[in-house]
Amino acid sequence: MGSFASTLCFVVAGTLIWTLVKENVEIKKNKEALACEAEAKKKYYGGIAEENSDLKKKISVLARDAEVMKKLARDAEATKKCYDKYLKCQSRIEAFKSSSFINKPSDS
């Protein structure tokens, strides 16, 4: 009977060791899978962050361009007003010249 007990202990110990080895292999596989998943997420979210950074840069450039366009529009409006004033002055000058005695020939 002693031999049976030691054999049984040996079998149980062997089974436990085998189970532990299998679980250790599974743990390693899971650990590798989690590491791989973490790396994939890091690349994915890093890519998103990079894209967001690029978009922020593009938005910044567009905002700057919009400000430049607003300034150009203001400048164009100011130039147009100035030109309109110039045309009014020119028409007044022409009207004055045509009605003025300065340009009329004298009857003498």
Coordinates of N, CA and C in Angstrom, one line a residue:
M1 N 0.8 -1.2 0.0 CA 0.0 0.0 0.0 C 0.9 1.2 0.0
G2 N 2.0 1.2 0.6 CA 2.9 2.3 0.7 C 3.3 2.7 -0.7
S3 N 3.5 1.7 -1.5 CA 3.9 2.0 -2.9 C 2.8 2.7 -3.7
F4 N 1.6 2.3 -3.4 CA 0.5 2.9 -4.1 C 0.3 4.4 -3.7
A5 N 0.6 4.7 -2.4 CA 0.5 6.0 -1.9 C 1.6 6.9 -2.5
S6 N 2.8 6.4 -2.6 CA 3.8 7.2 -3.2 C 3.6 7.3 -4.7
T7 N 3.1 6.3 -5.3 CA 2.8 6.4 -6.8 C 1.7 7.5 -7.0
L8 N 0.7 7.4 -6.1 CA -0.4 8.4 -6.2 C 0.1 9.8 -5.9
C9 N 0.9 9.9 -4.9 CA 1.5 11.3 -4.7 C 2.3 11.7 -5.9
F10 N 3.1 10.8 -6.5 CA 3.8 11.1 -7.7 C 2.9 11.6 -8.8
V11 N 1.9 10.9 -9.0 CA 0.9 11.2 -10.1 C 0.2 12.5 -9.8
V12 N -0.2 12.7 -8.6 CA -0.8 14.0 -8.2 C 0.2 15.2 -8.4
A13 N 1.4 15.0 -7.9 CA 2.4 16.0 -8.1 C 2.7 16.3 -9.5
G14 N 2.8 15.2 -10.3 CA 3.0 15.3 -11.8 C 1.9 16.1 -12.4
T15 N 0.7 15.8 -12.1 CA -0.5 16.4 -12.6 C -0.5 17.9 -12.3
L16 N -0.2 18.2 -11.0 CA -0.2 19.6 -10.5 C 0.9 20.3 -11.3
I17 N 2.1 19.7 -11.4 CA 3.2 20.4 -12.2 C 2.8 20.6 -13.6
W18 N 2.2 19.6 -14.2 CA 1.7 19.7 -15.6 C 0.7 20.8 -15.7
T19 N -0.2 20.9 -14.8 CA -1.3 22.0 -14.8 C -0.6 23.3 -14.6
L20 N 0.4 23.4 -13.7 CA 1.1 24.7 -13.5 C 1.8 25.1 -14.8
V21 N 2.5 24.1 -15.4 CA 3.2 24.4 -16.6 C 2.3 24.9 -17.7
K22 N 1.1 24.2 -17.9 CA 0.2 24.7 -18.9 C -0.4 26.1 -18.6
E23 N -0.7 26.3 -17.3 CA -1.2 27.6 -16.9 C -0.1 28.7 -17.1
N24 N 1.1 28.3 -16.8 CA 2.2 29.3 -17.1 C 2.4 29.6 -18.5
V25 N 2.2 28.6 -19.4 CA 2.3 28.8 -20.8 C 1.1 29.7 -21.3
E26 N -0.1 29.5 -20.7 CA -1.3 30.3 -21.0 C -1.1 31.7 -20.5
I27 N -0.5 31.9 -19.3 CA -0.2 33.2 -18.8 C 0.8 34.0 -19.7
K28 N 1.8 33.3 -20.2 CA 2.8 33.9 -21.1 C 2.1 34.3 -22.4
K29 N 1.2 33.4 -22.9 CA 0.5 33.8 -24.2 C -0.4 35.0 -23.9
N30 N -1.1 35.0 -22.8 CA -2.0 36.1 -22.5 C -1.2 37.4 -22.3
K31 N 0.0 37.3 -21.7 CA 0.8 38.4 -21.4 C 1.3 39.0 -22.8
E32 N 1.8 38.1 -23.7 CA 2.2 38.5 -25.0 C 1.1 39.1 -25.8
A33 N -0.1 38.5 -25.7 CA -1.3 39.1 -26.4 C -1.6 40.5 -25.9
L34 N -1.6 40.6 -24.6 CA -1.8 41.9 -24.0 C -0.8 43.0 -24.4
A35 N 0.5 42.5 -24.4 CA 1.5 43.4 -24.8 C 1.4 43.9 -26.3
C36 N 1.0 42.9 -27.1 CA 0.7 43.2 -28.5 C -0.4 44.1 -28.7
E37 N -1.5 43.9 -27.9 CA -2.7 44.7 -27.9 C -2.3 46.2 -27.5
A38 N -1.5 46.2 -26.4 CA -1.1 47.5 -25.9 C -0.3 48.3 -26.9
E39 N 0.6 47.6 -27.6 CA 1.4 48.2 -28.6 C 0.6 48.7 -29.8
A40 N -0.4 47.9 -30.2 CA -1.3 48.3 -31.2 C -2.1 49.5 -30.8
K41 N -2.6 49.5 -29.6 CA -3.4 50.7 -29.1 C -2.5 51.9 -29.1
K42 N -1.2 51.7 -28.6 CA -0.3 52.8 -28.6 C -0.1 53.4 -30.0
K43 N 0.1 52.6 -31.0 CA 0.3 53.0 -32.3 C -0.9 53.7 -32.9
Y44 N -2.1 53.1 -32.6 CA -3.4 53.6 -33.0 C -3.6 55.0 -32.5
Y45 N -3.5 55.1 -31.1 CA -3.8 56.4 -30.5 C -2.7 57.4 -30.8
G46 N -1.5 56.9 -30.9 CA -0.4 57.8 -31.3 C -0.6 58.3 -32.7
G47 N -1.2 57.5 -33.6 CA -1.5 57.9 -35.0 C -2.6 59.0 -34.9
I48 N -3.6 58.7 -34.1 CA -4.7 59.7 -33.9 C -4.2 61.0 -33.4
A49 N -3.3 60.9 -32.4 CA -2.7 62.1 -31.8 C -1.9 62.9 -32.9
E50 N -1.2 62.1 -33.7 CA -0.4 62.7 -34.8 C -1.3 63.4 -35.8
E51 N -2.4 62.7 -36.2 CA -3.4 63.3 -37.1 C -4.0 64.5 -36.5
N52 N -4.3 64.4 -35.2 CA -4.9 65.6 -34.5 C -3.9 66.8 -34.5
S53 N -2.7 66.5 -34.3 CA -1.6 67.5 -34.4 C -1.6 68.1 -35.7
D54 N -1.6 67.3 -36.8 CA -1.6 67.8 -38.2 C -2.8 68.6 -38.4
L55 N -4.0 68.2 -38.0 CA -5.2 68.9 -38.2 C -5.2 70.3 -37.4
K56 N -4.6 70.2 -36.2 CA -4.5 71.5 -35.5 C -3.6 72.5 -36.2
K57 N -2.5 72.0 -36.8 CA -1.6 72.8 -37.6 C -2.4 73.4 -38.8
K58 N -3.1 72.5 -39.5 CA -3.8 73.0 -40.7 C -4.9 74.0 -40.3
I59 N -5.6 73.8 -39.2 CA -6.6 74.7 -38.7 C -6.0 76.0 -38.3
S60 N -4.8 76.0 -37.7 CA -4.1 77.2 -37.3 C -3.7 78.0 -38.6
V61 N -3.2 77.3 -39.6 CA -2.8 77.9 -40.9 C -4.1 78.6 -41.5
L62 N -5.2 77.8 -41.5 CA -6.4 78.3 -42.1 C -6.9 79.6 -41.3
A63 N -6.8 79.5 -40.0 CA -7.2 80.7 -39.2 C -6.4 81.9 -39.5
R64 N -5.1 81.6 -39.7 CA -4.2 82.7 -40.0 C -4.5 83.3 -41.4
D65 N -4.8 82.4 -42.3 CA -5.2 82.8 -43.7 C -6.5 83.6 -43.6
A66 N -7.4 83.1 -42.8 CA -8.7 83.8 -42.7 C -8.5 85.3 -42.1
E67 N -7.6 85.4 -41.2 CA -7.3 86.7 -40.7 C -6.6 87.6 -41.7
V68 N -5.8 87.0 -42.5 CA -5.1 87.8 -43.6 C -6.2 88.2 -44.6
M69 N -7.1 87.3 -44.9 CA -8.2 87.6 -45.9 C -9.1 88.7 -45.3
K70 N -9.4 88.7 -44.0 CA -10.2 89.7 -43.4 C -9.5 91.1 -43.5
K71 N -8.2 91.1 -43.3 CA -7.4 92.3 -43.4 C -7.4 92.8 -44.8
L72 N -7.2 91.9 -45.8 CA -7.2 92.3 -47.2 C -8.6 92.9 -47.5
A73 N -9.7 92.3 -47.0 CA -11.0 92.8 -47.3 C -11.2 94.2 -46.7
R74 N -10.7 94.4 -45.5 CA -10.7 95.7 -44.9 C -9.9 96.7 -45.7
D75 N -8.7 96.3 -46.1 CA -7.9 97.1 -46.9 C -8.5 97.5 -48.2
A76 N -9.2 96.5 -48.9 CA -9.8 96.7 -50.1 C -11.0 97.7 -49.9
E77 N -11.8 97.5 -48.9 CA -12.9 98.4 -48.6 C -12.4 99.8 -48.3
A78 N -11.3 100.0 -47.6 CA -10.7 101.3 -47.3 C -10.2 101.9 -48.6
T79 N -9.6 101.1 -49.5 CA -9.1 101.6 -50.8 C -10.2 102.0 -51.6
K80 N -11.3 101.3 -51.6 CA -12.5 101.6 -52.4 C -13.1 102.9 -52.0
K81 N -13.2 103.1 -50.6 CA -13.7 104.4 -50.1 C -12.8 105.5 -50.5
C82 N -11.5 105.3 -50.4 CA -10.6 106.4 -50.7 C -10.7 106.7 -52.2
Y83 N -10.8 105.7 -53.1 CA -11.0 105.9 -54.5 C -12.3 106.6 -54.8
D84 N -13.3 106.2 -54.1 CA -14.6 106.9 -54.3 C -14.5 108.4 -54.0
K85 N -13.8 108.7 -52.9 CA -13.6 110.1 -52.5 C -12.8 110.8 -53.6
Y86 N -11.8 110.1 -54.1 CA -10.9 110.7 -55.1 C -11.8 111.1 -56.3
L87 N -12.7 110.1 -56.7 CA -13.5 110.4 -57.9 C -14.5 111.5 -57.7
K88 N -15.0 111.7 -56.5 CA -15.9 112.8 -56.2 C -15.1 114.1 -56.2
C89 N -13.9 114.1 -55.7 CA -13.1 115.3 -55.8 C -12.8 115.6 -57.2
Q90 N -12.4 114.6 -58.0 CA -12.1 114.9 -59.4 C -13.3 115.4 -60.1
S91 N -14.5 114.9 -59.9 CA -15.7 115.4 -60.5 C -16.0 116.9 -60.1
R92 N -15.7 117.2 -58.8 CA -15.9 118.5 -58.4 C -14.9 119.5 -59.0
I93 N -13.7 119.0 -59.1 CA -12.7 119.8 -59.8 C -13.1 120.1 -61.2
E94 N -13.5 119.0 -61.9 CA -13.9 119.2 -63.3 C -15.1 120.1 -63.4
A95 N -16.0 120.0 -62.5 CA -17.2 120.9 -62.5 C -16.8 122.3 -62.3
F96 N -15.9 122.5 -61.4 CA -15.4 123.8 -61.1 C -14.7 124.4 -62.3
K97 N -13.8 123.6 -62.9 CA -13.1 124.1 -64.1 C -14.1 124.5 -65.2
S98 N -15.1 123.7 -65.4 CA -16.0 123.9 -66.5 C -16.9 125.1 -66.3
S99 N -17.2 125.4 -65.0 CA -18.0 126.6 -64.7 C -17.2 127.8 -64.3
S100 N -16.0 127.7 -64.2 CA -15.1 128.8 -63.7 C -14.8 129.7 -64.9
F101 N -14.6 130.9 -64.5 CA -14.2 131.9 -65.5 C -12.8 131.8 -65.9
I102 N -12.0 131.0 -65.1 CA -10.6 130.8 -65.4 C -10.4 130.2 -66.7
N103 N -11.2 129.2 -67.0 CA -11.0 128.5 -68.3 C -11.8 129.1 -69.4
K104 N -12.7 130.0 -69.2 CA -13.5 130.6 -70.2 C -12.7 131.7 -71.0
P105 N -12.7 131.6 -72.2 CA -12.0 132.7 -73.0 C -12.7 134.0 -72.8
S106 N -11.9 135.0 -72.7 CA -12.5 136.3 -72.5 C -13.0 136.9 -73.8
D107 N -14.0 137.7 -73.7 CA -14.6 138.3 -74.9 C -13.8 139.5 -75.4
S108 N -12.8 139.9 -74.8 CA -12.1 141.0 -75.3 C -11.3 140.9 -76.5

